[in-house]
Each structure stands twice: as structure tokens, then as C-alpha cells.
PDB file of C-alpha atoms in Angstrom:
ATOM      1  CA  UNK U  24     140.536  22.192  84.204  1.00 66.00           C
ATOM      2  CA  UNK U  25     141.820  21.078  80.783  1.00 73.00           C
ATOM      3  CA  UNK U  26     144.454  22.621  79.368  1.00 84.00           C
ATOM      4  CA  UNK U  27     147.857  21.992  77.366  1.00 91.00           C
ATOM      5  CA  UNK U  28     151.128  22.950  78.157  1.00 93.00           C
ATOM      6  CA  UNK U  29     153.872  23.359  75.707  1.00 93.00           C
ATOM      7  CA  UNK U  30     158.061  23.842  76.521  1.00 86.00           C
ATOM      8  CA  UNK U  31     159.069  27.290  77.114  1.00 81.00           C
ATOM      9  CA  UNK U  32     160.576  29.250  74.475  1.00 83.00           C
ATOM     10  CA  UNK U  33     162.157  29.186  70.863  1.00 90.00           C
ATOM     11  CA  UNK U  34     163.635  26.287  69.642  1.00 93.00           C
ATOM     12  CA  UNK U  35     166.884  26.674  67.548  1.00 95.00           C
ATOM     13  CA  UNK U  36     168.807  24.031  66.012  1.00 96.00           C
ATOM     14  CA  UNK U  37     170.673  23.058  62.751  1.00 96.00           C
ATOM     15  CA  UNK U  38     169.673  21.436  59.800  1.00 97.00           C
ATOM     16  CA  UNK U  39     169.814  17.362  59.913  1.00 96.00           C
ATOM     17  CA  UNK U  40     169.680  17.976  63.835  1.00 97.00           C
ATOM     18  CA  UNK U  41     167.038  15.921  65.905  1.00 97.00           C
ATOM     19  CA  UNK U  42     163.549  17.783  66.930  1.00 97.00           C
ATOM     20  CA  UNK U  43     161.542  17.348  69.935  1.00 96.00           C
ATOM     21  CA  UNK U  44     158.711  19.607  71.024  1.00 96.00           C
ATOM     22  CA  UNK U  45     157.309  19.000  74.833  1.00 96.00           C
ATOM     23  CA  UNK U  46     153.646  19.110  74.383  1.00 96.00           C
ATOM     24  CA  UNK U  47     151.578  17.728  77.919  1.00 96.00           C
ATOM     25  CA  UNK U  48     148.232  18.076  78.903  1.00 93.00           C
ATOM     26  CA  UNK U  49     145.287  17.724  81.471  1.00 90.00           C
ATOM     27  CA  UNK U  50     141.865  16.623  80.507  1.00 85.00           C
ATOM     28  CA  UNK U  51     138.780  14.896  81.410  1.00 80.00           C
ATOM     29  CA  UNK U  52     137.802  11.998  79.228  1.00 78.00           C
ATOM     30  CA  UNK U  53     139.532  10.859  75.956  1.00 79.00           C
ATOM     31  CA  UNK U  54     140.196  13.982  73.653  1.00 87.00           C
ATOM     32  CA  UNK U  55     141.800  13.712  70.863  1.00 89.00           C
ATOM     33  CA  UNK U  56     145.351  15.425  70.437  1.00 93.00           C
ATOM     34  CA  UNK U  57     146.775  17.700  67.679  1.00 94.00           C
ATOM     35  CA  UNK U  58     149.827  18.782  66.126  1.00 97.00           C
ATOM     36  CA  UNK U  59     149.304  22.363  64.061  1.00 96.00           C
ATOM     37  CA  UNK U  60     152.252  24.136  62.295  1.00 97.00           C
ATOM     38  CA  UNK U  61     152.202  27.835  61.378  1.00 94.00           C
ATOM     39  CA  UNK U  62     154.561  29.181  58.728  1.00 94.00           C
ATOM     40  CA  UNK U  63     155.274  32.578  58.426  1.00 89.00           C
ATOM     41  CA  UNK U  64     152.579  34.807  57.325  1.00 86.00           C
ATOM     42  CA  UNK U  65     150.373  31.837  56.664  1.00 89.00           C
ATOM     43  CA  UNK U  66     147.050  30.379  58.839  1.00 90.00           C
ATOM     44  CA  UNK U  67     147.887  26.725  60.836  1.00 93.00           C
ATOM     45  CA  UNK U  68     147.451  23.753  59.077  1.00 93.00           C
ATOM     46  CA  UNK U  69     146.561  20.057  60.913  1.00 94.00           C
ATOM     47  CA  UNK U  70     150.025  18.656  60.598  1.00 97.00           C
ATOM     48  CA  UNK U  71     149.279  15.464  62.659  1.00 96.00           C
ATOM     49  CA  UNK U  72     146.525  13.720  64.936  1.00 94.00           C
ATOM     50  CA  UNK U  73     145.683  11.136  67.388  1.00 94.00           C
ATOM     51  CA  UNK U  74     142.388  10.347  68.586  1.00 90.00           C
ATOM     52  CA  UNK U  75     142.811   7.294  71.524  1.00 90.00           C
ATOM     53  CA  UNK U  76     145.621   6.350  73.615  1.00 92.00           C
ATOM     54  CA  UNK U  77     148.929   4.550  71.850  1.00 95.00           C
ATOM     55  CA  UNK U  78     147.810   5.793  68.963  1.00 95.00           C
ATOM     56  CA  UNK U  79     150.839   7.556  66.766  1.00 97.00           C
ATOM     57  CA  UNK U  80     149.824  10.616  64.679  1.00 96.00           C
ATOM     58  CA  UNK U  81     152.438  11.370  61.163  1.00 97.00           C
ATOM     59  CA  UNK U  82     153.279  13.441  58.586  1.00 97.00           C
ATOM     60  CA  UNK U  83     156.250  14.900  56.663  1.00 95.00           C
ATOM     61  CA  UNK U  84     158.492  12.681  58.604  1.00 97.00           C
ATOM     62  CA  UNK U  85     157.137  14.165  62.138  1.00 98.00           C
ATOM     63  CA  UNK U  86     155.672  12.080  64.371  1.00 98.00           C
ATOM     64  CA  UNK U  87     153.858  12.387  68.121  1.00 98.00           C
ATOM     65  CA  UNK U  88     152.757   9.311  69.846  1.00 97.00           C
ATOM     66  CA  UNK U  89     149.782   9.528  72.781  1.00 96.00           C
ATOM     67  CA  UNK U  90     150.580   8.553  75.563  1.00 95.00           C
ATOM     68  CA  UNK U  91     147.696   8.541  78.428  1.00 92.00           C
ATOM     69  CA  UNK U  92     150.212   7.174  81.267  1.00 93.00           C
ATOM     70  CA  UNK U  93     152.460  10.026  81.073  1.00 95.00           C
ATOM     71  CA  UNK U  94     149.607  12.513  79.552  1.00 94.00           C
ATOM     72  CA  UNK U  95     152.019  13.808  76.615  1.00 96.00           C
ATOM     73  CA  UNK U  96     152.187  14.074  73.007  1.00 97.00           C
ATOM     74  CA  UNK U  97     155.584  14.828  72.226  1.00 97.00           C
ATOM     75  CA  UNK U  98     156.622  15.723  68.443  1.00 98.00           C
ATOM     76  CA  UNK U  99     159.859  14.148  67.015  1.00 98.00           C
ATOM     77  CA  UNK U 100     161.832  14.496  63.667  1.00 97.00           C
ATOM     78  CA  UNK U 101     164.891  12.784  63.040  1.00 95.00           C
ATOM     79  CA  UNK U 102     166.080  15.552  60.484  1.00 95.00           C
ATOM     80  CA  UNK U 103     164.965  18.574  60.116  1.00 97.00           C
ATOM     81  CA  UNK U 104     165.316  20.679  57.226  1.00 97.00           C
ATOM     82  CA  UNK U 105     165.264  24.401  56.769  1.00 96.00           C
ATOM     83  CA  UNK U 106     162.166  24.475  55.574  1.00 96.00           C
ATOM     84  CA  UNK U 107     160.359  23.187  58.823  1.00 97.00           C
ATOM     85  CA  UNK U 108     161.278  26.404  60.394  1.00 97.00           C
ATOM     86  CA  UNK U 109     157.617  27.346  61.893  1.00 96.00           C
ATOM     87  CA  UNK U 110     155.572  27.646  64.705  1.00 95.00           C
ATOM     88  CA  UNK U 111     154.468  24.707  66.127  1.00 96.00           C
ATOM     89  CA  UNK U 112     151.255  24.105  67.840  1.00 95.00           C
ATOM     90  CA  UNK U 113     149.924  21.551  70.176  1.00 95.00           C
ATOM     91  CA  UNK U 114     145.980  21.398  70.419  1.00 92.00           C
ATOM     92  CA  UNK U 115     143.744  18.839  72.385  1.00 89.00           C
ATOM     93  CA  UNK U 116     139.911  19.069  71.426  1.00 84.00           C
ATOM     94  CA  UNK U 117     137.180  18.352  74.053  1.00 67.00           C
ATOM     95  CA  UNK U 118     138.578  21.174  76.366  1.00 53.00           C
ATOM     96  CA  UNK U 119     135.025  23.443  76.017  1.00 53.00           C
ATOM     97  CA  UNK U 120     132.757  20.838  75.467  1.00 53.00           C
ATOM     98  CA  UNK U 121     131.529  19.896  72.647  1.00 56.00           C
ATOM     99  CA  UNK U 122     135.005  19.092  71.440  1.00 56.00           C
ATOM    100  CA  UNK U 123     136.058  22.859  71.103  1.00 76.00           C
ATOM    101  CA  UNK U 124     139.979  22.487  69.914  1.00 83.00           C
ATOM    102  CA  UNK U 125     142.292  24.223  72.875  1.00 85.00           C
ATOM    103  CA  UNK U 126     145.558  25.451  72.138  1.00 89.00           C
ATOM    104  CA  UNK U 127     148.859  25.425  73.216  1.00 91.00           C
ATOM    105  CA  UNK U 128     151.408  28.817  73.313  1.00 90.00           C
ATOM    106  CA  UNK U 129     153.320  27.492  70.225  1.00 92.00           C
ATOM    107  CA  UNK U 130     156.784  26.827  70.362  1.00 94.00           C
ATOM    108  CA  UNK U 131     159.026  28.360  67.315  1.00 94.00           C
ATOM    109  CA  UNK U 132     160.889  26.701  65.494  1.00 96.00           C
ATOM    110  CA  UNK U 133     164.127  28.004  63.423  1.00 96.00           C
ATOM    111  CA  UNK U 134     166.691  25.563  61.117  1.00 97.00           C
ATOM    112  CA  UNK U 135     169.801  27.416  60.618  1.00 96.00           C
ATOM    113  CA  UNK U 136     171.623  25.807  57.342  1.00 94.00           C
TER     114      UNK U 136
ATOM    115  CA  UNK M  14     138.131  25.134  46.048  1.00 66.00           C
ATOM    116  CA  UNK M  15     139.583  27.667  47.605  1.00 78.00           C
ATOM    117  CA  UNK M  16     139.193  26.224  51.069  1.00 93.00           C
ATOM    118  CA  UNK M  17     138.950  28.793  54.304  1.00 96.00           C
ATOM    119  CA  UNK M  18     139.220  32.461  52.735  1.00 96.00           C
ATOM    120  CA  UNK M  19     139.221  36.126  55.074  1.00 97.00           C
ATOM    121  CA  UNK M  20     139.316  39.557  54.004  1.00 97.00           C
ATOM    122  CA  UNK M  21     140.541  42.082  54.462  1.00 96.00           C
ATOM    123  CA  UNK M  22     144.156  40.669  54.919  1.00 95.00           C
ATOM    124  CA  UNK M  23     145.001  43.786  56.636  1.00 96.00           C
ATOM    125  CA  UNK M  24     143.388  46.712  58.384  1.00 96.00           C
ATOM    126  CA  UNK M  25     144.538  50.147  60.361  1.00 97.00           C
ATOM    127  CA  UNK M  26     141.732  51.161  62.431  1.00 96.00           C
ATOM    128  CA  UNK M  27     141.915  54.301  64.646  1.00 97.00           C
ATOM    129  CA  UNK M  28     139.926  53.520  68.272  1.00 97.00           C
ATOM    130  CA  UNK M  29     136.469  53.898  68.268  1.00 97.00           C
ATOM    131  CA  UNK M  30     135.607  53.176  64.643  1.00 97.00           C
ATOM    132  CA  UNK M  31     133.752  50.169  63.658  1.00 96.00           C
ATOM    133  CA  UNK M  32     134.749  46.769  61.163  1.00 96.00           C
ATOM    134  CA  UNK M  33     133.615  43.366  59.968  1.00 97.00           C
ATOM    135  CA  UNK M  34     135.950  40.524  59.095  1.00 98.00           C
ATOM    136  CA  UNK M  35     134.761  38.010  57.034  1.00 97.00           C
ATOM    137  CA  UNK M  36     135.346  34.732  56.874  1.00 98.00           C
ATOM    138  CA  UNK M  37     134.461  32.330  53.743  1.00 98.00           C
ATOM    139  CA  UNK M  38     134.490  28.489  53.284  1.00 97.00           C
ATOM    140  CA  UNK M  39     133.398  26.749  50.221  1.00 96.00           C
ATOM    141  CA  UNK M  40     133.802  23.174  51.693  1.00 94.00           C
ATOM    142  CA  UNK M  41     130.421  22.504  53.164  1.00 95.00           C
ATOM    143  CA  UNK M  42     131.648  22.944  56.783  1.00 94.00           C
ATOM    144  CA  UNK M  43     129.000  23.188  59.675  1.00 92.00           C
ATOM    145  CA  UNK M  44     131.364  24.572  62.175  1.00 92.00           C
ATOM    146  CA  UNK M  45     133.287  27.735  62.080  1.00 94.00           C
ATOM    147  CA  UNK M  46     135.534  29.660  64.603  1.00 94.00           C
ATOM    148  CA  UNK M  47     137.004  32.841  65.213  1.00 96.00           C
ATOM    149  CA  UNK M  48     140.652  33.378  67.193  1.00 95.00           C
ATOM    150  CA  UNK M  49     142.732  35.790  67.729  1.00 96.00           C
ATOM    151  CA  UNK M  50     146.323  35.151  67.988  1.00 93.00           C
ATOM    152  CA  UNK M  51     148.509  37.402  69.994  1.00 92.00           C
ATOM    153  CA  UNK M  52     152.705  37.371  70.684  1.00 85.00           C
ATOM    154  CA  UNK M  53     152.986  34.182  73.861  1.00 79.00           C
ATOM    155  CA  UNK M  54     148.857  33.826  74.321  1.00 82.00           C
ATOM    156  CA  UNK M  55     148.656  31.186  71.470  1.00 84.00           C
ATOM    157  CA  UNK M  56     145.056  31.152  70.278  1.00 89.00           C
ATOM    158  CA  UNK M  57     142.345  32.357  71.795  1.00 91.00           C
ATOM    159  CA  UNK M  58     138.862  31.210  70.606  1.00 91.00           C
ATOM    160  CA  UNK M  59     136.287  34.577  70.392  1.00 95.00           C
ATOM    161  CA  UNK M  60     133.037  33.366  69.085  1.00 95.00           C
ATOM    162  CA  UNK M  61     132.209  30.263  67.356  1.00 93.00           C
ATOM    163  CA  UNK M  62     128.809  28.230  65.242  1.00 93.00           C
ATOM    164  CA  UNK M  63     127.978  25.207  65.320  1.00 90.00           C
ATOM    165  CA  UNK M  64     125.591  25.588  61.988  1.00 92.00           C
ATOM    166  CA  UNK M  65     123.775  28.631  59.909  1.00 94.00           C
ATOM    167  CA  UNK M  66     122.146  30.608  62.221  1.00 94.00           C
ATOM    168  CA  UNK M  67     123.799  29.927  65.509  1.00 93.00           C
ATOM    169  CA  UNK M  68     126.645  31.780  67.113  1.00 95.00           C
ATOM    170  CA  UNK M  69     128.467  31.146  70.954  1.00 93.00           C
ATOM    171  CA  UNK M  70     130.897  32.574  72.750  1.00 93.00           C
ATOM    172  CA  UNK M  71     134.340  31.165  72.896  1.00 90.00           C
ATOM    173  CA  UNK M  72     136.667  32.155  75.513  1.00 88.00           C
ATOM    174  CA  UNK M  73     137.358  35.609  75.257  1.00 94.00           C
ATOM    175  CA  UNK M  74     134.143  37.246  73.098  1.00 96.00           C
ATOM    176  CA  UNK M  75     134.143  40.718  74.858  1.00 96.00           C
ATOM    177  CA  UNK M  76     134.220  43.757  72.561  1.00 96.00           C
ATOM    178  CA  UNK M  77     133.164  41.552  69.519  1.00 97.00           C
ATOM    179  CA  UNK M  78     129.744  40.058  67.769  1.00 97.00           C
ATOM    180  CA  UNK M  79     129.183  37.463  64.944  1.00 97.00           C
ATOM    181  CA  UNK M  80     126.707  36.369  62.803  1.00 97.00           C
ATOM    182  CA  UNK M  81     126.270  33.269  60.583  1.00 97.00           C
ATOM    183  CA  UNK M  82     123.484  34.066  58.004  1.00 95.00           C
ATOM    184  CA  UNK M  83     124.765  31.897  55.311  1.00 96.00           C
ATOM    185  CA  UNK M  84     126.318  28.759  56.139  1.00 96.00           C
ATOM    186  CA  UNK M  85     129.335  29.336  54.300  1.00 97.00           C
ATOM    187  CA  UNK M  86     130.034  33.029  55.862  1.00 97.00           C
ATOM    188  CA  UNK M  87     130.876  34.001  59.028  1.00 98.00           C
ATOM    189  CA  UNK M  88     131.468  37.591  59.993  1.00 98.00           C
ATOM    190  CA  UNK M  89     133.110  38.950  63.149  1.00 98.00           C
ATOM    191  CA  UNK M  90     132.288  42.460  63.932  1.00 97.00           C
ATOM    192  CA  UNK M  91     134.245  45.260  66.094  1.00 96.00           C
ATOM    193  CA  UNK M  92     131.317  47.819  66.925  1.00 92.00           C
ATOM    194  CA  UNK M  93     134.073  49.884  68.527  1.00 96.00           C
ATOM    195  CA  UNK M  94     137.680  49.237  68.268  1.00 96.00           C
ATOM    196  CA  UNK M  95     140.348  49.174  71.117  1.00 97.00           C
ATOM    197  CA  UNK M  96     144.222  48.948  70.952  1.00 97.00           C
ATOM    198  CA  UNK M  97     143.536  45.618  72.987  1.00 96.00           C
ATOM    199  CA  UNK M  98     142.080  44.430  69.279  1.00 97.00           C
ATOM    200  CA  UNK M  99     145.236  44.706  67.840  1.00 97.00           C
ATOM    201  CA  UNK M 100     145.755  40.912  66.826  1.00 97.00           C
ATOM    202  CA  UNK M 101     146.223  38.725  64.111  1.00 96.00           C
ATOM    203  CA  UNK M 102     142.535  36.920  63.874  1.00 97.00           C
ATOM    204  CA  UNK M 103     142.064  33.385  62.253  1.00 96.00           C
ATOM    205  CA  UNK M 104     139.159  32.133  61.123  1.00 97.00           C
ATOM    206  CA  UNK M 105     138.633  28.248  60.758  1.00 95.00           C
ATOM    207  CA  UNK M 106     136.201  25.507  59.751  1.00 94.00           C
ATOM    208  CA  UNK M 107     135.425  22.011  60.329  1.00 91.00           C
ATOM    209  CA  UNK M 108     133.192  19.484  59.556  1.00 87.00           C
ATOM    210  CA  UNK M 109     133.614  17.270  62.470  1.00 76.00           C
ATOM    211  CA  UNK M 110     134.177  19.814  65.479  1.00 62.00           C
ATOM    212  CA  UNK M 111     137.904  18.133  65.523  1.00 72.00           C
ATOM    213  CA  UNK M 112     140.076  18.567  62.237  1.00 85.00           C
ATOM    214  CA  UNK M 113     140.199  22.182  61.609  1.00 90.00           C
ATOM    215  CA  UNK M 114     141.208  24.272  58.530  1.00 92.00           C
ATOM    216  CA  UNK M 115     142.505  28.067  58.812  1.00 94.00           C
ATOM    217  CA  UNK M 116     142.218  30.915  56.731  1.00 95.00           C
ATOM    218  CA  UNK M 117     145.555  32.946  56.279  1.00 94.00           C
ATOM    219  CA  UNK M 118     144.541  35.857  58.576  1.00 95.00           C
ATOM    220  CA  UNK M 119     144.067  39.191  59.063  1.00 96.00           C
ATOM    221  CA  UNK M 120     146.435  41.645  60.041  1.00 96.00           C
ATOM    222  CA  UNK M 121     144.914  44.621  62.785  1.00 97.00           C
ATOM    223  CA  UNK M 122     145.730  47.546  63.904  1.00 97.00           C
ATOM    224  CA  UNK M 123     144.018  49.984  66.325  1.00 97.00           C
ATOM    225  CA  UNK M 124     145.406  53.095  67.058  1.00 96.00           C
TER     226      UNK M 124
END
């Protein structure tokens, strides 16, 4: 069935350092894929989208670019900055029916200075 | 405008007693969603409404019941709480069944 698979555990890394978050997924038909960040003690918020294949999603200097040959939707920043410590989300609507968003685990995220 | 509001923020039940959640948007949304988010699960989509009036179940509704009276309300309901409960829930909105926007939460506890 659908579903979305993100990389396994915490990601820690220093500030200026280069960020990449796995995000892959399985799905019937041509969702549309999100990028949802969490900070602490605070609801997600939409941080990027794409909605057909080769399209890139950005914001805040993050970007994801989906790719249907390799069914991912990897998030990148070049530099990260202390303040993008979060939790990160990868989402992919369409999974229900009725385009229904589906959820990744989250991966999170900590900048050390 | 406010956007996607819940309240309480946080609750202490002890098992067995009873509590509604609600969830407030002021941005004209049709479609609103309840999840609960819980340490490595991710989200997990309860119940959901596709407009005033309707309610469905999401993936894990068991234990919980909505309603949607007013369009811009949606209430989630614990008839009789279980330590299993004990979750952050979210509630969200959209207009297009895509995009969605979050409220900040609320904490609970059942003991």
C-alpha cells in the first residue's frame, strides 16, 4: 500500500554543516509530496511542497526535489543554523483516498553552535 | 486571524473519566483532522470531515468520537479515557484536502 519512509533516527550536526533528510515513498497515482517541520512545543507547519514529478518544493533555504524514477523527496540545506533544530516531517497526500495527507516518523533534527 | 486554535493545551485525566478537545479555525476551511502524535509513530490520523456535518474515521478512531456542528469547530471526544490516550493530539485544517495548517496541541495525560 502507500506509505512513506523516512531515515532512521536523530540527526545531529553543527551549525553551517550540510543537511539531508532521506524521505522515500510508495504510492499509487501522482500524490503530491510534503515537507512539515515541528518546533518544539509548537503544531507542524507546511515548510515545502511538490505536486508532479521534477517539480522542486522551497523555503527558508531548504529544498526537496520529486523525483518519480527513484520515488524520493529528499530535503537539503546547504547551512544550517541553530535555529532549524526541529522535527522534520515528510508527508505524501492521496494515501487514504481522497487525498488524506500520510505521514512519515519524523526525523529530529539538532544544530549544535 | 488566529488561524487553527485547540483547547485545553493541557489535560490530566485519571482512566475512565470523560473529555472533549476542541478544535477552532477561523479561515473558512472545509476540511478538518484530528491526530495524535506519539514518541516514533509519527502522526496518526483519528477522525476527520470533509464539511459541517460530516465526520469519518481516519486510521486509528477506536476509543474516540467527533462531531462537526459548526463548520468552524470540530470536537474530539474521549467517552472513557485509557493510558493508551496519553498523546499529544493535533488538530488541522485545509481548504484543499492537501496544504494543511496545525493547531499547537494538546498535551494528555491518563492515569
Amino acid at each position: 500500500g502507500n506509505s512513506v519512509t523516512q531515515m532512521e533516527g536523530p540527526v545531529t550536526l553543527s551549525e553551517e554543516a550540510f543537511l539531508t533528510i532521506n524521505c522515500t515513498y510508495t504510492a499509487t497515482g501522482y500524490p503530491s509530496l510534503f515537507w512539515y517541520v515541528q518546533y518544539p512545543g509548537e503544531g507542524l507547519q507546511l515548510l515545502l511542497k511538490a505536486t508532479k514529478a521534477d517539480d522542486k518544493g522551497s523555503n527558508k533555504g531548504f529544498e526537496a526535489t520529486y523525483r518519480k524514477e527513484t520515488t524520493s523527496f529528499h530535503l537539503e540545506k546547504g547551512s544550517v543554523q541553530v535555529s532549524d533544530s526541529a522535527v522534520y516531517f515528510c508527508a505524501l497526500s492521496g494515501f487514504y483516498g481522497n487525498n488524506r495527507l500520510a505521514f512519515g516518523k519524523g526525523n529530529q533534527v539538532v544544530v549544535i553552535p | 486571524n488566529a488561524g487553527v486554535t485547540q483547547t485545553p493545551k493541557f489535560r490530566v485525566l485519571k482512566t475512565g473519566q470523560s473529555m472533549t478537545l476542541l478544535c477552532a479555525q477561523d479561515m473558512n476551511h472545509e476540511y478538518m483532522y484530528w491526530y495524535r502524535q506519539d514518541p516514533g509513530m509519527g502522526l496518526r490520523l483519528i477522525h476527520y470531515s470533509v464539511g459541517e456535518g460530516t465526520t469519518a474515521k481516519g486510521e486509528v478512531p477506536d476509543g474516540y468520537n467527533v462531531s462537526r456542528l459548526k463548520k468552524q469547530n470540530f470536537l474530539l471526544g474521549l467517552e472513557s479515557a485509557a493510558p493508551s490516550q496519553t498523546s499529544v493530539y493535533f488538530c488541522a485544517s485545509s481548504m484543499n484536502q492537501e496544504t494543511q495548517y496545525f493547531g499547537p496541541g494538546t498535551r494528555l495525560l491518563v492515569l
